[in-house]
Amino acid sequence: MSPNVSDVEEAINDTDFSASFAAIVEHDNEDVFRSHSGTHSVTESSDATPVPSSGSVLDDPVNSVLELPSSAGNYLHLDVDSRLPFGKFKHWLGKKLGMDTTQFVVIKHYREDDKGYECNSKDDESLGVKLRPPLKDDEKLIRVLQFDLDEPNRENWRVLFECPASKQTLVGDLMLQCIHLYAEIYGQRLPLNQVRLREMSTISRPVKAVLNPADTLDCRGSQWSNNVYFQIITDERLIGQPGVPVLVRRFRPSTVEVSAIQEALVDPNASNQMESLAQSVSALSGIPVERLAFTEVGSSWEKWPYALSRLAMLDGSVKFYAHPSYSPNEVLER
């Protein structure tokens, strides 16, 4: 969601490896190998002693792959050191398959009967083992990334963790899961009023920017299990305050400067949401309301970070209005 704001001298531009893998050989769907990761397979089985087959142990005895006697046919039961880099694991599979690592992909599975999806781990990442209860039939793992106002490149946003959830999971319950995991993993206990769960829209999928804690994930439609974005509110003036956040940028025509993205809160119940936005922006910028001018509110599907050309704003190609043409109460619908 995004408008832009200006005045005669100043302007504001606002714009809103788990249990198993399968290595599938390209052009040869019959050669499928499945492996189970984790050294627990040795200690928990009293009748299985790891017996390395020829070429089944990497040169480094610490970061090793052991083929267990329970392997049969195209099914490989492996004991894999969790510190092993993914690239070395794939290299081991390539030697086993007798082909280059560029000729096959590794598929990640959560259940025996699922289709899996391509594992996108980098070569220098370790395999790791995640300990968690198995997913229920109606659940999927939702990947949670950190929403970072200060990082314009979304590719650099950090993946925090994954949460199991179903269509009927309340957004508020998912938020509590995220808060718990964040405290457990990163050592910071956040209050509920300091976090938001956000969506990131695409041209083909416009969505509300902030998820309502009272809604279920089913409100996201067929893509209910898509990534969600965990925002930690660091601006003290916003923590615990009511209102829907609108992302804004301030444009200064005199210096052709554009500010970093900030949040202005709009009262969803206001009789005039445009006036509510103007009051919020005025408090944020220190510019009197009567000196503010706004661009049209950008559609929610515009790409992050919702930037407009400085030259276009300076030469008048991008128009600023004291009274935009859209209805005041359309602010939060865009």
mmCIF file of C-alpha atoms in Angstrom:
data_model
loop_
_atom_site.group_PDB
_atom_site.id
_atom_site.type_symbol
_atom_site.label_atom_id
_atom_site.label_comp_id
_atom_site.label_asym_id
_atom_site.label_seq_id
_atom_site.Cartn_x
_atom_site.Cartn_y
_atom_site.Cartn_z
ATOM 1 C CA MET A 1 0.000 0.000 0.000
ATOM 2 C CA SER A 2 1.583 3.264 -0.999
ATOM 3 C CA PRO A 3 0.860 6.971 -1.555
ATOM 4 C CA ASN A 4 3.384 9.856 -1.733
ATOM 5 C CA VAL A 5 3.342 13.188 0.050
ATOM 6 C CA SER A 6 4.694 16.671 -0.665
ATOM 7 C CA ASP A 7 4.387 20.351 0.181
ATOM 8 C CA VAL A 8 5.661 23.500 -1.506
ATOM 9 C CA GLU A 9 9.132 23.073 -0.053
ATOM 10 C CA GLU A 10 9.093 19.509 1.261
ATOM 11 C CA ALA A 11 7.495 16.351 -0.048
ATOM 12 C CA ILE A 12 6.750 12.921 1.300
ATOM 13 C CA ASN A 13 6.718 9.944 -1.029
ATOM 14 C CA ASP A 14 5.007 6.962 0.622
ATOM 15 C CA THR A 15 4.792 3.497 -0.839
ATOM 16 C CA ASP A 16 3.653 0.602 0.714
ATOM 17 C CA PHE A 17 17.346 -31.721 6.005
ATOM 18 C CA SER A 18 14.294 -32.755 7.561
ATOM 19 C CA ALA A 19 13.473 -36.467 7.500
ATOM 20 C CA SER A 20 14.295 -37.376 3.939
ATOM 21 C CA PHE A 21 15.657 -36.452 0.549
ATOM 22 C CA ALA A 22 15.321 -37.945 -2.895
ATOM 23 C CA ALA A 23 17.890 -37.436 -5.636
ATOM 24 C CA ILE A 24 16.064 -37.412 -8.967
ATOM 25 C CA VAL A 25 18.146 -37.811 -12.088
ATOM 26 C CA GLU A 26 17.204 -35.585 -14.987
ATOM 27 C CA HIS A 27 15.961 -37.537 -18.029
ATOM 28 C CA ASP A 28 15.858 -40.756 -15.980
ATOM 29 C CA ASN A 29 12.885 -40.952 -13.637
ATOM 30 C CA GLU A 30 13.550 -44.567 -12.692
ATOM 31 C CA ASP A 31 16.750 -43.879 -10.752
ATOM 32 C CA VAL A 32 15.472 -42.559 -7.432
ATOM 33 C CA PHE A 33 17.524 -42.758 -4.263
ATOM 34 C CA ARG A 34 16.122 -41.790 -0.885
ATOM 35 C CA SER A 35 18.200 -41.190 2.216
ATOM 36 C CA HIS A 36 17.413 -40.545 5.865
ATOM 37 C CA SER A 37 19.571 -37.931 7.550
ATOM 38 C CA GLY A 38 20.832 -38.037 11.121
ATOM 39 C CA THR A 39 23.227 -40.099 13.203
ATOM 40 C CA HIS A 40 20.356 -41.259 15.414
ATOM 41 C CA SER A 41 19.812 -44.113 12.958
ATOM 42 C CA VAL A 42 22.907 -45.835 14.369
ATOM 43 C CA THR A 43 22.362 -45.404 18.062
ATOM 44 C CA GLU A 44 18.666 -46.245 17.987
ATOM 45 C CA SER A 45 19.042 -49.491 16.085
ATOM 46 C CA SER A 46 20.619 -52.357 17.998
ATOM 47 C CA ASP A 47 20.815 -54.690 14.985
ATOM 48 C CA ALA A 48 22.281 -52.257 12.462
ATOM 49 C CA THR A 49 26.018 -51.628 12.423
ATOM 50 C CA PRO A 50 27.256 -49.055 9.939
ATOM 51 C CA VAL A 51 29.248 -50.894 7.304
ATOM 52 C CA PRO A 52 30.753 -48.504 4.795
ATOM 53 C CA SER A 53 30.349 -49.696 1.241
ATOM 54 C CA SER A 54 33.094 -48.911 -1.225
ATOM 55 C CA GLY A 55 33.203 -45.165 -1.752
ATOM 56 C CA SER A 56 30.488 -44.561 0.841
ATOM 57 C CA VAL A 57 32.688 -42.647 3.309
ATOM 58 C CA LEU A 58 33.988 -39.206 2.463
ATOM 59 C CA ASP A 59 37.693 -38.486 2.891
ATOM 60 C CA ASP A 60 36.974 -36.470 6.035
ATOM 61 C CA PRO A 61 36.096 -38.997 8.786
ATOM 62 C CA VAL A 62 34.192 -36.329 10.726
ATOM 63 C CA ASN A 63 31.965 -35.204 7.863
ATOM 64 C CA SER A 64 30.981 -38.615 6.575
ATOM 65 C CA VAL A 65 28.230 -40.550 4.832
ATOM 66 C CA LEU A 66 27.771 -44.193 5.826
ATOM 67 C CA GLU A 67 25.634 -46.574 3.806
ATOM 68 C CA LEU A 68 23.800 -48.885 6.215
ATOM 69 C CA PRO A 69 23.150 -52.600 5.613
ATOM 70 C CA SER A 70 19.404 -51.928 5.450
ATOM 71 C CA SER A 71 19.858 -50.301 2.017
ATOM 72 C CA ALA A 72 18.174 -52.275 -0.741
ATOM 73 C CA GLY A 73 17.913 -51.654 -4.479
ATOM 74 C CA ASN A 74 17.236 -48.007 -5.253
ATOM 75 C CA TYR A 75 16.529 -47.280 -1.580
ATOM 76 C CA LEU A 76 19.596 -46.122 0.311
ATOM 77 C CA HIS A 77 19.544 -45.938 4.092
ATOM 78 C CA LEU A 78 22.343 -43.575 5.049
ATOM 79 C CA ASP A 79 23.889 -42.299 8.232
ATOM 80 C CA VAL A 80 24.884 -38.699 7.520
ATOM 81 C CA ASP A 81 26.964 -36.410 9.713
ATOM 82 C CA SER A 82 24.752 -33.362 10.328
ATOM 83 C CA ARG A 83 27.786 -31.072 9.907
ATOM 84 C CA LEU A 84 28.282 -32.258 6.339
ATOM 85 C CA PRO A 85 28.008 -29.427 3.766
ATOM 86 C CA PHE A 86 25.180 -29.988 1.335
ATOM 87 C CA GLY A 87 27.581 -29.711 -1.608
ATOM 88 C CA LYS A 88 29.657 -32.645 -0.326
ATOM 89 C CA PHE A 89 26.533 -34.702 0.287
ATOM 90 C CA LYS A 90 25.384 -34.079 -3.282
ATOM 91 C CA HIS A 91 28.908 -34.923 -4.525
ATOM 92 C CA TRP A 92 28.654 -38.259 -2.687
ATOM 93 C CA LEU A 93 25.316 -38.928 -4.357
ATOM 94 C CA GLY A 94 26.825 -38.018 -7.724
ATOM 95 C CA LYS A 95 29.585 -40.596 -7.276
ATOM 96 C CA LYS A 96 26.969 -43.169 -6.277
ATOM 97 C CA LEU A 97 24.883 -42.357 -9.344
ATOM 98 C CA GLY A 98 27.929 -42.172 -11.582
ATOM 99 C CA MET A 99 27.131 -38.718 -12.926
ATOM 100 C CA ASP A 100 27.890 -35.049 -12.470
ATOM 101 C CA THR A 101 25.996 -33.136 -9.766
ATOM 102 C CA THR A 102 24.556 -30.836 -12.452
ATOM 103 C CA GLN A 103 22.582 -33.762 -13.888
ATOM 104 C CA PHE A 104 20.285 -34.415 -10.918
ATOM 105 C CA VAL A 105 18.427 -32.537 -8.208
ATOM 106 C CA VAL A 106 17.721 -33.328 -4.561
ATOM 107 C CA ILE A 107 14.072 -33.434 -3.534
ATOM 108 C CA LYS A 108 13.039 -32.780 0.074
ATOM 109 C CA HIS A 109 10.159 -34.721 1.654
ATOM 110 C CA TYR A 110 8.169 -34.348 4.848
ATOM 111 C CA ARG A 111 6.111 -37.533 4.518
ATOM 112 C CA GLU A 112 6.594 -40.872 2.811
ATOM 113 C CA ASP A 113 3.713 -40.234 0.405
ATOM 114 C CA ASP A 114 4.254 -36.573 -0.511
ATOM 115 C CA LYS A 115 5.650 -35.404 -3.848
ATOM 116 C CA GLY A 116 8.360 -33.337 -2.209
ATOM 117 C CA TYR A 117 9.962 -30.197 -3.579
ATOM 118 C CA GLU A 118 13.401 -29.282 -4.832
ATOM 119 C CA CYS A 119 15.875 -28.564 -2.054
ATOM 120 C CA ASN A 120 17.461 -25.136 -2.564
ATOM 121 C CA SER A 121 20.203 -25.446 0.048
ATOM 122 C CA LYS A 122 23.527 -23.863 -0.865
ATOM 123 C CA ASP A 123 26.636 -26.019 -1.192
ATOM 124 C CA ASP A 124 28.241 -24.557 1.933
ATOM 125 C CA GLU A 125 25.165 -25.076 4.146
ATOM 126 C CA SER A 126 25.142 -28.061 6.484
ATOM 127 C CA LEU A 127 22.427 -30.679 6.275
ATOM 128 C CA GLY A 128 21.265 -30.352 9.857
ATOM 129 C CA VAL A 129 18.447 -32.258 11.521
ATOM 130 C CA LYS A 130 15.246 -30.601 12.695
ATOM 131 C CA LEU A 131 13.518 -32.170 15.662
ATOM 132 C CA ARG A 132 9.774 -31.509 15.587
ATOM 133 C CA PRO A 133 6.512 -33.442 15.723
ATOM 134 C CA PRO A 134 5.359 -34.851 12.370
ATOM 135 C CA LEU A 135 2.906 -32.739 10.399
ATOM 136 C CA LYS A 136 -0.780 -33.547 10.637
ATOM 137 C CA ASP A 137 -2.678 -34.383 7.454
ATOM 138 C CA ASP A 138 -4.022 -30.838 7.052
ATOM 139 C CA GLU A 139 -0.800 -29.046 8.011
ATOM 140 C CA LYS A 140 2.054 -27.567 6.030
ATOM 141 C CA LEU A 141 5.271 -25.857 7.060
ATOM 142 C CA ILE A 142 5.127 -22.101 6.540
ATOM 143 C CA ARG A 143 8.441 -20.358 6.055
ATOM 144 C CA VAL A 144 8.807 -17.176 8.118
ATOM 145 C CA LEU A 145 11.182 -14.428 6.962
ATOM 146 C CA GLN A 146 12.152 -11.237 8.753
ATOM 147 C CA PHE A 147 10.502 -8.118 7.325
ATOM 148 C CA ASP A 148 13.248 -5.487 7.192
ATOM 149 C CA LEU A 149 12.269 -1.871 6.485
ATOM 150 C CA ASP A 150 15.939 -0.918 6.169
ATOM 151 C CA GLU A 151 16.828 -3.519 3.521
ATOM 152 C CA PRO A 152 15.493 -2.638 0.044
ATOM 153 C CA ASN A 153 16.594 -5.966 -1.438
ATOM 154 C CA ARG A 154 14.159 -8.677 -0.346
ATOM 155 C CA GLU A 155 16.663 -11.342 -1.380
ATOM 156 C CA ASN A 156 18.723 -10.335 1.648
ATOM 157 C CA TRP A 157 15.894 -10.802 4.146
ATOM 158 C CA ARG A 158 16.730 -13.482 6.687
ATOM 159 C CA VAL A 159 14.808 -16.754 6.892
ATOM 160 C CA LEU A 160 13.970 -17.102 10.586
ATOM 161 C CA PHE A 161 12.271 -20.502 10.913
ATOM 162 C CA GLU A 162 9.351 -22.630 9.733
ATOM 163 C CA CYS A 163 6.043 -23.095 11.553
ATOM 164 C CA PRO A 164 3.518 -25.925 11.110
ATOM 165 C CA ALA A 165 0.008 -24.622 10.442
ATOM 166 C CA SER A 166 -3.262 -25.465 8.703
ATOM 167 C CA LYS A 167 -5.842 -23.384 6.856
ATOM 168 C CA GLN A 168 -7.814 -23.066 10.077
ATOM 169 C CA THR A 169 -4.884 -21.797 12.148
ATOM 170 C CA LEU A 170 -5.557 -18.318 13.495
ATOM 171 C CA VAL A 171 -3.044 -15.688 12.432
ATOM 172 C CA GLY A 172 -2.823 -14.723 16.108
ATOM 173 C CA ASP A 173 -1.843 -18.288 17.034
ATOM 174 C CA LEU A 174 0.801 -18.306 14.310
ATOM 175 C CA MET A 175 2.142 -15.032 15.733
ATOM 176 C CA LEU A 176 2.458 -16.662 19.157
ATOM 177 C CA GLN A 177 4.349 -19.582 17.583
ATOM 178 C CA CYS A 178 6.704 -17.108 15.916
ATOM 179 C CA ILE A 179 7.281 -15.199 19.156
ATOM 180 C CA HIS A 180 8.068 -18.452 20.983
ATOM 181 C CA LEU A 181 10.480 -19.666 18.298
ATOM 182 C CA TYR A 182 12.149 -16.269 18.031
ATOM 183 C CA ALA A 183 12.808 -16.264 21.779
ATOM 184 C CA GLU A 184 14.048 -19.859 21.684
ATOM 185 C CA ILE A 185 16.354 -19.408 18.696
ATOM 186 C CA TYR A 186 17.451 -15.773 18.909
ATOM 187 C CA GLY A 187 17.188 -15.175 22.653
ATOM 188 C CA GLN A 188 14.809 -12.197 22.561
ATOM 189 C CA ARG A 189 11.307 -12.420 24.042
ATOM 190 C CA LEU A 190 9.031 -10.021 22.156
ATOM 191 C CA PRO A 191 5.640 -8.819 23.406
ATOM 192 C CA LEU A 192 2.682 -9.491 21.122
ATOM 193 C CA ASN A 193 2.106 -5.772 20.506
ATOM 194 C CA GLN A 194 5.607 -5.393 19.052
ATOM 195 C CA VAL A 195 5.204 -7.796 16.141
ATOM 196 C CA ARG A 196 3.203 -8.040 12.929
ATOM 197 C CA LEU A 197 2.806 -10.760 10.335
ATOM 198 C CA ARG A 198 2.902 -9.316 6.845
ATOM 199 C CA GLU A 199 2.191 -10.376 3.288
ATOM 200 C CA MET A 200 4.200 -9.369 0.230
ATOM 201 C CA SER A 201 2.004 -8.930 -2.816
ATOM 202 C CA THR A 202 2.673 -9.716 -6.454
ATOM 203 C CA ILE A 203 1.026 -8.367 -9.598
ATOM 204 C CA SER A 204 -1.009 -11.554 -9.929
ATOM 205 C CA ARG A 205 -1.829 -11.726 -6.223
ATOM 206 C CA PRO A 206 -2.727 -8.430 -4.535
ATOM 207 C CA VAL A 207 -3.262 -8.925 -0.798
ATOM 208 C CA LYS A 208 -3.667 -6.995 2.426
ATOM 209 C CA ALA A 209 -0.242 -5.895 3.633
ATOM 210 C CA VAL A 210 -0.769 -6.852 7.290
ATOM 211 C CA LEU A 211 -2.481 -10.058 8.392
ATOM 212 C CA ASN A 212 -5.317 -9.680 10.887
ATOM 213 C CA PRO A 213 -4.673 -11.773 14.038
ATOM 214 C CA ALA A 214 -8.391 -12.617 14.207
ATOM 215 C CA ASP A 215 -8.428 -14.193 10.719
ATOM 216 C CA THR A 216 -7.512 -17.768 9.866
ATOM 217 C CA LEU A 217 -4.836 -18.535 7.290
ATOM 218 C CA ASP A 218 -7.642 -19.576 4.959
ATOM 219 C CA CYS A 219 -8.113 -15.851 4.290
ATOM 220 C CA ARG A 220 -4.974 -16.090 2.132
ATOM 221 C CA GLY A 221 -6.807 -18.273 -0.367
ATOM 222 C CA SER A 222 -5.236 -21.167 -2.235
ATOM 223 C CA GLN A 223 -1.746 -19.924 -1.354
ATOM 224 C CA TRP A 224 -2.417 -19.938 2.384
ATOM 225 C CA SER A 225 0.914 -21.651 3.125
ATOM 226 C CA ASN A 226 3.072 -19.123 1.243
ATOM 227 C CA ASN A 227 5.874 -17.299 3.042
ATOM 228 C CA VAL A 228 4.887 -14.865 5.770
ATOM 229 C CA TYR A 229 6.990 -11.952 6.968
ATOM 230 C CA PHE A 230 7.681 -11.342 10.648
ATOM 231 C CA GLN A 231 8.008 -7.651 11.475
ATOM 232 C CA ILE A 232 9.531 -6.447 14.735
ATOM 233 C CA ILE A 233 8.291 -2.915 15.461
ATOM 234 C CA THR A 234 11.302 -0.910 16.615
ATOM 235 C CA ASP A 235 9.742 2.573 16.531
ATOM 236 C CA GLU A 236 8.548 3.119 20.105
ATOM 237 C CA ARG A 237 5.820 5.536 19.033
ATOM 238 C CA LEU A 238 4.134 2.692 17.115
ATOM 239 C CA ILE A 239 4.392 -0.145 19.654
ATOM 240 C CA GLY A 240 0.945 -1.102 20.878
ATOM 241 C CA GLN A 241 -0.755 1.737 18.998
ATOM 242 C CA PRO A 242 -4.012 1.071 17.110
ATOM 243 C CA GLY A 243 -4.226 1.674 13.388
ATOM 244 C CA VAL A 244 -3.270 0.137 10.068
ATOM 245 C CA PRO A 245 0.330 0.874 9.019
ATOM 246 C CA VAL A 246 0.897 2.574 5.669
ATOM 247 C CA LEU A 247 4.441 2.732 4.324
ATOM 248 C CA VAL A 248 5.572 6.262 3.420
ATOM 249 C CA ARG A 249 8.618 8.011 1.978
ATOM 250 C CA ARG A 250 9.352 11.718 2.258
ATOM 251 C CA PHE A 251 10.447 13.547 -0.907
ATOM 252 C CA ARG A 252 12.381 16.827 -0.524
ATOM 253 C CA PRO A 253 12.253 18.760 -3.838
ATOM 254 C CA SER A 254 14.822 21.329 -2.671
ATOM 255 C CA THR A 255 17.528 18.673 -2.265
ATOM 256 C CA VAL A 256 16.000 15.906 -4.415
ATOM 257 C CA GLU A 257 16.246 13.567 -1.427
ATOM 258 C CA VAL A 258 13.971 10.628 -0.675
ATOM 259 C CA SER A 259 13.785 9.365 2.898
ATOM 260 C CA ALA A 260 13.921 5.792 4.074
ATOM 261 C CA ILE A 261 10.607 3.954 4.383
ATOM 262 C CA GLN A 262 8.625 4.800 7.502
ATOM 263 C CA GLU A 263 5.240 3.760 8.836
ATOM 264 C CA ALA A 264 2.235 6.024 9.354
ATOM 265 C CA LEU A 265 -0.815 4.639 11.171
ATOM 266 C CA VAL A 266 -4.287 5.129 9.687
ATOM 267 C CA ASP A 267 -7.461 4.719 11.722
ATOM 268 C CA PRO A 268 -9.550 2.128 9.809
ATOM 269 C CA ASN A 269 -12.719 3.444 11.464
ATOM 270 C CA ALA A 270 -12.092 7.106 10.655
ATOM 271 C CA SER A 271 -14.825 8.855 8.687
ATOM 272 C CA ASN A 272 -12.066 10.261 6.471
ATOM 273 C CA GLN A 273 -9.077 7.941 6.201
ATOM 274 C CA MET A 274 -7.207 10.414 3.998
ATOM 275 C CA GLU A 275 -7.398 12.966 6.796
ATOM 276 C CA SER A 276 -6.249 10.315 9.271
ATOM 277 C CA LEU A 277 -3.259 9.546 7.037
ATOM 278 C CA ALA A 278 -2.412 13.242 6.691
ATOM 279 C CA GLN A 279 -2.525 13.763 10.463
ATOM 280 C CA SER A 280 -0.268 10.744 10.994
ATOM 281 C CA VAL A 281 2.215 11.903 8.342
ATOM 282 C CA SER A 282 2.201 15.411 9.822
ATOM 283 C CA ALA A 283 3.068 14.035 13.259
ATOM 284 C CA LEU A 284 5.801 11.896 11.700
ATOM 285 C CA SER A 285 7.392 14.642 9.590
ATOM 286 C CA GLY A 286 6.651 17.810 11.543
ATOM 287 C CA ILE A 287 5.088 19.381 8.427
ATOM 288 C CA PRO A 288 1.682 21.055 8.949
ATOM 289 C CA VAL A 289 -1.192 19.189 7.301
ATOM 290 C CA GLU A 290 -2.048 22.157 5.051
ATOM 291 C CA ARG A 291 1.444 21.998 3.509
ATOM 292 C CA LEU A 292 1.314 18.298 2.665
ATOM 293 C CA ALA A 293 0.654 16.911 -0.789
ATOM 294 C CA PHE A 294 0.316 13.256 -1.733
ATOM 295 C CA THR A 295 0.824 11.172 -4.818
ATOM 296 C CA GLU A 296 -1.916 8.745 -5.684
ATOM 297 C CA VAL A 297 -1.875 5.796 -3.312
ATOM 298 C CA GLY A 298 0.010 3.006 -5.029
ATOM 299 C CA SER A 299 -1.660 -0.357 -5.473
ATOM 300 C CA SER A 300 -0.704 -3.004 -2.943
ATOM 301 C CA TRP A 301 0.743 -5.251 -5.669
ATOM 302 C CA GLU A 302 3.553 -2.835 -6.483
ATOM 303 C CA LYS A 303 6.955 -4.320 -5.829
ATOM 304 C CA TRP A 304 8.985 -3.666 -2.706
ATOM 305 C CA PRO A 305 10.454 -1.150 -1.922
ATOM 306 C CA TYR A 306 7.759 0.903 -3.712
ATOM 307 C CA ALA A 307 10.247 3.485 -4.977
ATOM 308 C CA LEU A 308 9.426 6.287 -7.427
ATOM 309 C CA SER A 309 11.907 8.035 -9.707
ATOM 310 C CA ARG A 310 13.345 11.190 -8.142
ATOM 311 C CA LEU A 311 13.565 12.824 -11.563
ATOM 312 C CA ALA A 312 9.933 11.962 -12.307
ATOM 313 C CA MET A 313 8.849 13.538 -9.023
ATOM 314 C CA LEU A 314 11.006 16.598 -9.617
ATOM 315 C CA ASP A 315 9.965 17.313 -13.223
ATOM 316 C CA GLY A 316 6.265 16.876 -12.503
ATOM 317 C CA SER A 317 5.748 13.520 -14.231
ATOM 318 C CA VAL A 318 4.613 12.213 -10.850
ATOM 319 C CA LYS A 319 1.823 14.430 -9.574
ATOM 320 C CA PHE A 320 1.297 15.463 -5.955
ATOM 321 C CA TYR A 321 -2.170 16.453 -4.755
ATOM 322 C CA ALA A 322 -3.378 18.210 -1.639
ATOM 323 C CA HIS A 323 -6.676 16.411 -2.251
ATOM 324 C CA PRO A 324 -6.085 13.171 -4.200
ATOM 325 C CA SER A 325 -8.782 12.020 -6.596
ATOM 326 C CA TYR A 326 -9.500 8.744 -4.855
ATOM 327 C CA SER A 327 -12.126 8.489 -2.164
ATOM 328 C CA PRO A 328 -10.689 9.181 1.310
ATOM 329 C CA ASN A 329 -11.812 5.792 2.573
ATOM 330 C CA GLU A 330 -10.066 3.942 -0.241
ATOM 331 C CA VAL A 331 -6.679 4.462 1.402
ATOM 332 C CA LEU A 332 -6.624 1.071 3.125
ATOM 333 C CA GLU A 333 -8.177 -0.744 0.170
ATOM 334 C CA ARG A 334 -5.268 -0.011 -2.127
#
